[in-house]
XYZ file of C-alpha atoms in Angstrom:
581
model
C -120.334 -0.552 102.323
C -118.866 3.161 102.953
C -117.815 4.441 106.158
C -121.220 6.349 107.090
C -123.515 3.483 106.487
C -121.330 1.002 108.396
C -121.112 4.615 111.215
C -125.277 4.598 111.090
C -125.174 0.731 111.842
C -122.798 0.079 114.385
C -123.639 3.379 116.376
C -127.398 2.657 115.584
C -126.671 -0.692 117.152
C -124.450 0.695 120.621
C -127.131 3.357 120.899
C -130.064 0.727 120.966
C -128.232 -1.516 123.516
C -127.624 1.817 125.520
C -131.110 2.698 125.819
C -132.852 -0.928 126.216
C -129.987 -0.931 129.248
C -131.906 2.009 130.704
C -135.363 0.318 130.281
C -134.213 -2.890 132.262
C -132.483 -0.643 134.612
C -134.505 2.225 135.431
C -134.507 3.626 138.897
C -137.517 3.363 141.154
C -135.830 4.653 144.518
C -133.341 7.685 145.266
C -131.006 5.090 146.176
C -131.374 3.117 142.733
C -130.799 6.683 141.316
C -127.861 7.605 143.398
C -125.914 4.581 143.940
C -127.610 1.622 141.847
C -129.213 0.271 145.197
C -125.376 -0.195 146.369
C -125.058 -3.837 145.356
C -123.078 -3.844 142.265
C -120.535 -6.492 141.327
C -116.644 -5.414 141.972
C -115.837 -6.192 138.329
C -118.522 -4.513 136.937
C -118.151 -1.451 139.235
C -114.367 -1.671 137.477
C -115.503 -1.804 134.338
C -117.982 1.044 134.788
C -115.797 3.215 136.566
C -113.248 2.447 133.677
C -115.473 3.996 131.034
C -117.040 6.694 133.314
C -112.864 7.630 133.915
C -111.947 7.406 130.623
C -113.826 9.916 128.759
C -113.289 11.928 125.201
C -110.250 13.177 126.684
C -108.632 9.918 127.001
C -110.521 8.159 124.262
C -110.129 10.584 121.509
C -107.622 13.774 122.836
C -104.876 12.176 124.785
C -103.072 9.990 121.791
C -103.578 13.160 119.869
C -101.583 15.563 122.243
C -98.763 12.593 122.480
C -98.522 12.513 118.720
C -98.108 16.475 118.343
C -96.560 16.553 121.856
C -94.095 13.743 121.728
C -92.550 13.205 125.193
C -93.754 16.246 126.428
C -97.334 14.443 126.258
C -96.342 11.839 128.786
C -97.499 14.397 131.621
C -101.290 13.213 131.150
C -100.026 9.721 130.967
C -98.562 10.062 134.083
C -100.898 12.406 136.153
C -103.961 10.429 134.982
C -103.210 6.939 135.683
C -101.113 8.191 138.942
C -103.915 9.888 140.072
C -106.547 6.810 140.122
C -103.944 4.903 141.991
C -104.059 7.751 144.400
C -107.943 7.715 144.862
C -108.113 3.979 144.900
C -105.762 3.732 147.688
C -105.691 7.264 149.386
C -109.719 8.162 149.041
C -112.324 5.505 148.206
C -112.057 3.583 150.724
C -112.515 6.228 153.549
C -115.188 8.131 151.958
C -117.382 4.761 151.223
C -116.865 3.309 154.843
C -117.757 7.569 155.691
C -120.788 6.171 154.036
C -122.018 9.250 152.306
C -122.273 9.385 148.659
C -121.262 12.464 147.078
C -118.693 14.858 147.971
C -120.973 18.155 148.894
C -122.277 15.743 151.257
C -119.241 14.057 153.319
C -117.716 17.772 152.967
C -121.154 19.251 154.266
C -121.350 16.485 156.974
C -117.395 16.795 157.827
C -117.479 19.886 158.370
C -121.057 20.069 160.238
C -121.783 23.125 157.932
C -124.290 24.005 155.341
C -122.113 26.730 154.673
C -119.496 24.057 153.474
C -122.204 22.116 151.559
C -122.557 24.596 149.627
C -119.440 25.668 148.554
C -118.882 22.172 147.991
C -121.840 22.334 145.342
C -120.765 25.087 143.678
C -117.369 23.692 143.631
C -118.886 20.309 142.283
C -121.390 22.209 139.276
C -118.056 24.352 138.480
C -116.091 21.403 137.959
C -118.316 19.004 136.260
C -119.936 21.801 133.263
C -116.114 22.378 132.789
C -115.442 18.643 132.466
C -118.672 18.008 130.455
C -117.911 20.884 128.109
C -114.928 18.489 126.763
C -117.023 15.800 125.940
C -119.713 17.667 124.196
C -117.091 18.924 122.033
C -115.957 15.261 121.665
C -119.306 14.072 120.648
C -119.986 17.114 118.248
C -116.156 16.091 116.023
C -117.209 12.349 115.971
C -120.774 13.444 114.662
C -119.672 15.850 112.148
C -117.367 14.153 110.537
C -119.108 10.228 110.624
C -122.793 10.995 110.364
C -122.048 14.025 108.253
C -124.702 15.911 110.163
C -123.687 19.423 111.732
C -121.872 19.831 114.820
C -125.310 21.220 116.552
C -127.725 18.610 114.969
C -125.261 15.907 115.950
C -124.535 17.065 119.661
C -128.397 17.699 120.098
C -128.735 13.512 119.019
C -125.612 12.628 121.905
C -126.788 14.717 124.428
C -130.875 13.178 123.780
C -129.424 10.103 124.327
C -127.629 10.229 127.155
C -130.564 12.584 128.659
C -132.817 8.782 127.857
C -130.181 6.481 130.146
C -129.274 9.206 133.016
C -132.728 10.748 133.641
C -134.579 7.423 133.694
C -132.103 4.888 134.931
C -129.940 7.739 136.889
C -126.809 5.979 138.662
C -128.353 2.079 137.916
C -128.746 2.481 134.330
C -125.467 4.787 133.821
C -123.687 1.889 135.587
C -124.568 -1.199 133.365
C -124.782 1.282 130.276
C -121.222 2.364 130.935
C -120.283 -1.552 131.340
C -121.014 -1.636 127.900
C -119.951 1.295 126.670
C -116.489 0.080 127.899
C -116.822 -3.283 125.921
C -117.539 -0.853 123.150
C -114.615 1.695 123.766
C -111.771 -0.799 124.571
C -112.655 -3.094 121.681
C -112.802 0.010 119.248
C -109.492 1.515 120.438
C -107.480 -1.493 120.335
C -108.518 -3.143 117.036
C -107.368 -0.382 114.652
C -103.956 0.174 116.986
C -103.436 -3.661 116.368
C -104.100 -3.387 112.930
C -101.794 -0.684 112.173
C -99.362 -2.068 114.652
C -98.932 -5.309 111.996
C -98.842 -3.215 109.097
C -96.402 -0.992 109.972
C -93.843 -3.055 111.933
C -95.069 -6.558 111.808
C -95.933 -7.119 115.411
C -99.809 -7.244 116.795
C -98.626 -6.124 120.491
C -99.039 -2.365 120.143
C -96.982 -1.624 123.531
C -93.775 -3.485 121.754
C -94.615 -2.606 118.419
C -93.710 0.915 118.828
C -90.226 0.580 120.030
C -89.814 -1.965 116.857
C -88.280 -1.949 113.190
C -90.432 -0.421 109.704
C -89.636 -2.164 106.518
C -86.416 -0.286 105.319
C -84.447 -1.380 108.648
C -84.920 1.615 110.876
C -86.249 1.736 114.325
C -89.675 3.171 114.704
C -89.389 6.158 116.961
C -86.023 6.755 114.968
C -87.468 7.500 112.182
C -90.015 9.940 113.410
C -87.312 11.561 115.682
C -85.407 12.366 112.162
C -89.080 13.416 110.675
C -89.366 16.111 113.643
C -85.720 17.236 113.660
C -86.256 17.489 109.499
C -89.267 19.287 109.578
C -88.082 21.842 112.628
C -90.167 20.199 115.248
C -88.430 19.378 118.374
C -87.063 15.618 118.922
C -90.114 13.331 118.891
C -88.372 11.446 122.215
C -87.394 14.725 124.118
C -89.299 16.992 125.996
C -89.308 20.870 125.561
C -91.411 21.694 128.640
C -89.901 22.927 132.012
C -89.219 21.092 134.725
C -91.280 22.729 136.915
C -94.191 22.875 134.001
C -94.025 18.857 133.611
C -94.414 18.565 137.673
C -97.202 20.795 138.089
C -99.006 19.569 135.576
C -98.660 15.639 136.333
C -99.475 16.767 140.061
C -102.443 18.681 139.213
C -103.959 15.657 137.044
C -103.031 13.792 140.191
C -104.850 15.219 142.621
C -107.750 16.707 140.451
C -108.629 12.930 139.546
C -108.475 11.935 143.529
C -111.234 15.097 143.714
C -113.457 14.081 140.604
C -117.041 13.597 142.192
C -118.390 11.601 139.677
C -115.582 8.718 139.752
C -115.904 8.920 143.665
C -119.500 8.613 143.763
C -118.733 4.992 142.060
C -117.204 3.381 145.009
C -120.237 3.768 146.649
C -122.147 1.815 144.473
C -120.530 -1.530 145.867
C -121.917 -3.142 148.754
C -118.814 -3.535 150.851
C -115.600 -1.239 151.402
C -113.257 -4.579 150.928
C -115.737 -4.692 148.010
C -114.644 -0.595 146.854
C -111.014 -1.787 146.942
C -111.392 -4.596 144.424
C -113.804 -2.654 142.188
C -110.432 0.038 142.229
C -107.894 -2.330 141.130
C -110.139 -4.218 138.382
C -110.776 -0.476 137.161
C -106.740 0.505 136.915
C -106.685 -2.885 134.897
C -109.030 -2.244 132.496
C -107.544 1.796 132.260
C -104.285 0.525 131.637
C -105.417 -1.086 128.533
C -106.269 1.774 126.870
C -103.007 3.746 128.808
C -100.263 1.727 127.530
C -101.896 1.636 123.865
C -102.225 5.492 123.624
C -98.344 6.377 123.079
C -98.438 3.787 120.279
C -101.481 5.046 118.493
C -99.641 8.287 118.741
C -96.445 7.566 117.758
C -98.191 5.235 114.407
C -101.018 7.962 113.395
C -97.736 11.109 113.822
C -95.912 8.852 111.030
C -98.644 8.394 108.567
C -99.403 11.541 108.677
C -96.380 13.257 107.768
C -95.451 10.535 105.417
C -98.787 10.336 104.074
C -99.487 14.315 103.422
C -96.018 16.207 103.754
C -95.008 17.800 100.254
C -97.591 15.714 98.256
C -99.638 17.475 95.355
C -102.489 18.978 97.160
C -105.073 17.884 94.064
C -103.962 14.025 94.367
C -104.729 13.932 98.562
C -106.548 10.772 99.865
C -110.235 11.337 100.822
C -109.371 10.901 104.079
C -107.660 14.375 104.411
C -110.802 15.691 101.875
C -113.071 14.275 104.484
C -111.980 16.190 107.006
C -111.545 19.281 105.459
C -115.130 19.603 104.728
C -115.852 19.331 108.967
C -113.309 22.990 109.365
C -110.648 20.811 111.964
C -108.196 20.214 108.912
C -107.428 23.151 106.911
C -104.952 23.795 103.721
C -103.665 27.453 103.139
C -101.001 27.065 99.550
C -99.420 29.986 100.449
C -96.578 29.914 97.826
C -99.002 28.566 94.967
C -97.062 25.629 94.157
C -99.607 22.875 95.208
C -97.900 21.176 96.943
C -98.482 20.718 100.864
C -95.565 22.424 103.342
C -96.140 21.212 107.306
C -92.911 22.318 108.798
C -93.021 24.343 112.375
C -92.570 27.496 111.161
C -92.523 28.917 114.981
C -88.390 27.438 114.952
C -86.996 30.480 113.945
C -83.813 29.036 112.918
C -85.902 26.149 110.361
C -88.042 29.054 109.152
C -85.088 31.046 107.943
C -84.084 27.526 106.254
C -87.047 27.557 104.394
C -87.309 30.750 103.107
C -83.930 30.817 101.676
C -85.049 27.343 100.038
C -87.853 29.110 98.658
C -90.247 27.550 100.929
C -93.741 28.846 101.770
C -94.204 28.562 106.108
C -96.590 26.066 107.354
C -99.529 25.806 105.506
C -101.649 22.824 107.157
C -103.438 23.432 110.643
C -104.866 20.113 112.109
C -106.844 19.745 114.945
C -105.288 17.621 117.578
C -108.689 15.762 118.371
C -109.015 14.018 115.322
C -106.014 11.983 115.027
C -107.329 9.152 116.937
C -110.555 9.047 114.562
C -108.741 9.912 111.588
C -106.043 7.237 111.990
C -107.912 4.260 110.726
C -108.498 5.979 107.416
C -105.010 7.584 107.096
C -103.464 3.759 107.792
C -106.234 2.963 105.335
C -108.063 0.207 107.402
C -111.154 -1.409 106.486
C -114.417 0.939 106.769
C -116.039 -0.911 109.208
C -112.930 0.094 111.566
C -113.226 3.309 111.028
C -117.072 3.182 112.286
C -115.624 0.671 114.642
C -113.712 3.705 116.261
C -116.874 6.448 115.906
C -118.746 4.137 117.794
C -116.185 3.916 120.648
C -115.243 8.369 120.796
C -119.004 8.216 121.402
C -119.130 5.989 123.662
C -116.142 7.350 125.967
C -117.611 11.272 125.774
C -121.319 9.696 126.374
C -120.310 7.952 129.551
C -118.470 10.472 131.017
C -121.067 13.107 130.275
C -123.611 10.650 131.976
C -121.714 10.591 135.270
C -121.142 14.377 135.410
C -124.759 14.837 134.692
C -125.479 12.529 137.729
C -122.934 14.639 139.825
C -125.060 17.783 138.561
C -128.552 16.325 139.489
C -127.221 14.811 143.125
C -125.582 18.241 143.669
C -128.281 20.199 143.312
C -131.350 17.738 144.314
C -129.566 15.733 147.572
C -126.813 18.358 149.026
C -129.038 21.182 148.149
C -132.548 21.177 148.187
C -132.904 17.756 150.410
C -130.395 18.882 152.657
C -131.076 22.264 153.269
C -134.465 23.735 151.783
C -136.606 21.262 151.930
C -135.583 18.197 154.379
C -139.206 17.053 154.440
C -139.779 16.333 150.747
C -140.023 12.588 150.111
C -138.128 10.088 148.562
C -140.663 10.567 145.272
C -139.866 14.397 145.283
C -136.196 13.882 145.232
C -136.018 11.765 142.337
C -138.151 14.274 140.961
C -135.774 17.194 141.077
C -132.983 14.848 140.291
C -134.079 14.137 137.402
C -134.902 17.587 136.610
C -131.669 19.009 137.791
C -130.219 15.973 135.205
C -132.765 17.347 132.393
C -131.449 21.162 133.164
C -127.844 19.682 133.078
C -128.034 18.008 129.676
C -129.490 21.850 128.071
C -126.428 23.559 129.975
C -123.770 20.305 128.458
C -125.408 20.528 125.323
C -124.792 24.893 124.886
C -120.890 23.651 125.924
C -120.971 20.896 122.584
C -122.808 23.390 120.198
C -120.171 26.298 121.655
C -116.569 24.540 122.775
C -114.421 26.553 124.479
C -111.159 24.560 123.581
C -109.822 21.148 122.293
C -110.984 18.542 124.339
C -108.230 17.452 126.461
C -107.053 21.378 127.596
C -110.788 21.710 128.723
C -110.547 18.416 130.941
C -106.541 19.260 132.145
C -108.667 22.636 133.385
C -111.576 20.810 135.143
C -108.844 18.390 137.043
C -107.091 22.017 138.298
C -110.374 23.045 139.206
C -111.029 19.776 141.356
C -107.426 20.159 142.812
C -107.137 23.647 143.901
C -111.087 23.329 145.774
C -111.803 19.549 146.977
C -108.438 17.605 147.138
C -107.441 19.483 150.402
C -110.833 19.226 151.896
C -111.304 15.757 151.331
C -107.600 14.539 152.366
C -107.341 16.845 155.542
C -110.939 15.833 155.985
C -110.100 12.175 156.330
C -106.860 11.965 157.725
C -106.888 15.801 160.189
C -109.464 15.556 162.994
C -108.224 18.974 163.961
C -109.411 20.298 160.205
C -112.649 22.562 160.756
C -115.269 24.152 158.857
C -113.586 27.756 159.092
C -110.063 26.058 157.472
C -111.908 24.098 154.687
C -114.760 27.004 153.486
C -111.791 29.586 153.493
C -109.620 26.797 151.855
C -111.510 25.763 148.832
C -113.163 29.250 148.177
C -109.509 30.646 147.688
C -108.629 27.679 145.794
C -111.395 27.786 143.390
C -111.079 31.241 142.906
C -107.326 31.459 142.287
C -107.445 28.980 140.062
C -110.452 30.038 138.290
C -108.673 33.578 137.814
C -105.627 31.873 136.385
C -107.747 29.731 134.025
C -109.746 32.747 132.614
C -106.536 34.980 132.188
C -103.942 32.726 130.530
C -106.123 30.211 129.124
C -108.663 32.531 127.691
C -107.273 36.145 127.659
C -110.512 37.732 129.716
C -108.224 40.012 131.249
C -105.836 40.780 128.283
C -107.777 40.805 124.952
C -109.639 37.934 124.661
C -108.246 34.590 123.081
C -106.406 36.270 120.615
C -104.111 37.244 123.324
C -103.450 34.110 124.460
C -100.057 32.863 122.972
C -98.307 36.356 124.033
C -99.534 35.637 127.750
C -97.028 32.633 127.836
C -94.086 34.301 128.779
C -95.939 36.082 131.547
C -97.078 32.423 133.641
C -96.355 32.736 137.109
C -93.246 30.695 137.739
C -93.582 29.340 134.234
C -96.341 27.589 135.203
C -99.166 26.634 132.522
C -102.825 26.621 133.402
C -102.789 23.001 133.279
C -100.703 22.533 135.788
C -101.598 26.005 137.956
C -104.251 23.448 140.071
C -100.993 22.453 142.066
C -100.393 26.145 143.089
C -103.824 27.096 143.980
C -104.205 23.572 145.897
C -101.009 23.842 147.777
C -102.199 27.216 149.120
C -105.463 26.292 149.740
C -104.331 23.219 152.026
C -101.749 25.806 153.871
C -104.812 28.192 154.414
C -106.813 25.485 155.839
C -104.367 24.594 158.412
C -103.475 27.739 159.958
C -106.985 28.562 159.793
C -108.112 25.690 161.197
C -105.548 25.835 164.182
C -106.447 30.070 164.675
C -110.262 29.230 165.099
C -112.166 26.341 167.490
C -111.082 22.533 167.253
C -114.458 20.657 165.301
C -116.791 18.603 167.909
C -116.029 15.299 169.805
C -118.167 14.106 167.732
C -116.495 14.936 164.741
C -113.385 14.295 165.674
C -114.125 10.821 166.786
C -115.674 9.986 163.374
C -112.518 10.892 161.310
C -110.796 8.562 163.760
C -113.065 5.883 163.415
C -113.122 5.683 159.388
C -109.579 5.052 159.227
C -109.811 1.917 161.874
C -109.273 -1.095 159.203
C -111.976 -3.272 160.988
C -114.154 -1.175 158.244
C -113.521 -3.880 155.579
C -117.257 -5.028 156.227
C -120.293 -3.143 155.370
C -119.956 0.787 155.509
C -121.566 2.316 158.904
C -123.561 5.099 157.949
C -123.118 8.325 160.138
């Protein structure tokens, strides 16, 4: 069978199970909807928060930045996985025993402010369109180039079903749906990285694989180091960042996952706190799967493709590279009319000269990072049921992730702000009403983001974790463990945050202030500190904490009340039920 009918039957198949998952499930309470009616399994929690954490950027970006980035790609390696292990020991278990569950509302309730609330809110809907935007754009390169429908028809048919499972089932179906969407994910990540891991070094342990021999006697990473250094890229195993650029970054990934709201809303779906600790530690399990595959992927798909496409006759290509021509994110320019294809990095001055006194023509392919995850099963030329295999699992990362942000949208604007401050007499009915129709108006908004991307996916998700960083990491930790914190320090704190970092974001990443996108590459010399806009959330979050404490300490100490709360939360007699406040 080709590769689209086996696509149409396995995601035909995964999309089925999705939505009969949100029939069983569907939510009949605002508590159903909000936190699955609390009494979810540890291990399932883990595996759900696993596939709600590890979105298109993980799934489908991340191994494609590490096998263009080489070393230098190990900062979202690090800053990722370090960062759940700082929510899972730093966060969850405070803000579930807090007992309120979303962050607008233990920020709003913290800080006795509406005021607060609703800068959290806005802080919340910035964050989460930003993230979603990533895996709409995720969900419109899997669809355009498996289904071979366009971009728009195919992000319309994600974001339809996803609108099926979060609007009906809210947080109770996205919970078991994402359980299997992680079955799905996992299974279709790791297959073809096994696969390829066998062919091309003769070991089915990916991890150890790529540190192993190829068949003429040479060490893996060896090799492509030689490729790189041949070709004028920099050393495959060395990193050309800064210092300071590597840091910020890994921090800002750090802390921007310990302020996502939609992975924090899952530790309340457990019934105990001992119980959001264990559903934590299954979850890193289950990410580190996928984490300690990724540089392998990388470092196998970077090999075939140089080997596979570098100075070949452009008329004989596979139909791989043919395939993915016709979707516009792999594009030939023969700019010497020889027909042959010439990838070199024509941006290393000193290779460039090289070539032209070789009589070489610059760099004439431009590939899309994104698709080397889903184009690496074809390039290794693997069975076609693996490549549907792995179309099945990019949807089924950007899907799940898209269904918890759409969650954090509805709860946003139906709990913190309409429940809790316009109307605090509308019943339990109404506010699943205008959840769900927050969710519905949050699906049209994710689905303009898919048709129109503003970036490759894992830039766009490195921006939403600065975003979290600079505005709700400070609240949230000074929150927790600074009973002298008030609402004056954390409302001037955040809205400075956001704001810097928002500024930073729109200027360097997308020229608003200097002519457009166009502009972009010149800005690079002109980062502040040499900071990128990754890694700028670290900035605006470390002076957003420092404003929030000599604020807080100029202006009057929170209530006794207050103040006894934050102490109580930390007491470790908590490791019962949560007391709600």
């Amino acid at each position: 069978m080709s590769v689209q009918t086996w696509t149409f039957i396995i995601v035909g198949l995964t999309f089925a199970l999705y939505i009969g998952i949100a029939i069983w499930s569907r939510a009949g309470s605002t508590k159903d909807f909000y936190v699955a009616g609390g009494g979810v399994h540890p291990v399932v929690n883990g595996m759900a928060t696993a596939a709600d954490w590890m979105s298109a950027a993980s799934f489908i970006s991340m191994a494609g930045l590490i096998s263009f980035m080489g070393y230098d790609g190990a900062v979202y390696l690090m800053g990722w996985t370090g960062g759940y292990v700082l929510l899972a020991l730093l966060l969850a278990p405070y803000l579930r025993k807090f007992g309120k569950f979303t962050v607008p509302d233990f920020i709003g309730d913290r800080y006795y402010s509406n005021t607060a609330r609703t800068v959290a809110v806005i802080c919340a809907l910035i964050v989460s369109f930003t993230y979603v935007a990533g895996q709409m754009r995720g969900v419109g390169v899997v669809f355009s180039r498996f289904l071979e429908v366009p971009i728009n028809q195919g992000v319309l048919i994600g974001m339809g079903i996803v609108f099926f499972y979060a609007v009906l089932g809210g947080m109770k179906g996205i919970t078991y749906t994402q359980v299997a969407q992680y079955c799905v994910l996992i299974f279709a990540f790791m297959v073809p990285v096994i696969f390829i891991s066998i062919q091309m070094v003769n070991n089915p342990i990916p991890q150890i694989g790529m540190g192993g021999k190829v068949a003429d006697g040479q060490y893996l990473l060896d090799k492509l180091n030689n490729l790189h250094v041949e070709l004028g890229f920099h050393e495959y195993t060395k990193g050309s960042k800064s210092m300071i650029d590597v840091f910020a970054i890994t921090a800002a990934l750090m802390c921007g996952t310990a302020g996502l709201p939609h992975v924090i809303v899952r530790f309340f779906t457990v019934p105990k706190v001992r119980d959001a600790r264990k559903s934590a530690g299954y979850a890193l399990l289950f990410i580190a799967i996928l984490y300690t595959a990724a540089p392998a992927l990388a470092v196998f798909a970077r090999t075939n493709l140089i080997n596979t496409v570098n100075e070949q006759p452009y008329a004989e290509v596979p139909e791989w590279f043919s395939n993915w021509e016709t979707t516009g994110l792999l594009q030939y320019e023969d700019k010497n009319g020889d027909g042959l294809i010439q990838y070199y990095n024509d941006q290393n001055s000193d290779f460039a000269n090289t070539a032209r006194v070789n009589g070489w023509a610059d760099n004439e392919l431009t590939i899309d990072r994104d698709i080397m995850v889903l184009a690496n099963p074809e390039i290794a030329d693997l069975p076609n049921w693996v490549i549907a295999l792995v179309a099945a699992g990019g949807l089924a990362a950007a899907l799940s992730t898209a269904a918890g942000l759409l969650l954090v949208i509805s709860t946003s604007i139906s709990h913190d702000l309409l429940k809790k401050q316009f109307m605090p007499d509308m019943t339990d009915k109404q506010e699943l009403f205008w959840a769900r129709v927050a969710a519905a108006v949050g699906v049209c908004v994710a689905g303009y983001f898919g048709i129109n991307p503003p970036g490759f996916v894992a830039a766009v998700v490195a921006l939403a974790f600065g975003l979290a960083a600079s505005s709700f990491f400070p609240a949230i930790i000074l929150g927790i463990f600074d009973k002298r914190m008030n609402m004056q320090g954390a409302i001037a704190g955040m809205v400075v945050g956001l704001l810097l970092m928002l500024y930073y974001m729109l200027k360097f990443k997308f020229g608003i202030f200097d002519g457009g996108k166009e502009a972009v590459a010149g800005l690079q010399d002109n980062w502040w500190w040499g900071i990128s806009p990754e890694g700028f959330g670290v900035v605006a979050m470390t002076i957003n904490f420092v404003l929030s404490i000599i604020i807080s300490r100029l202006t009057p100490a929170p209530p006794d009340q207050i103040q006894d709360l934050v102490e109580d939360i930390r007491i470790p007699r908590g490791a019962g039920a949560a007391v709600e406040h």
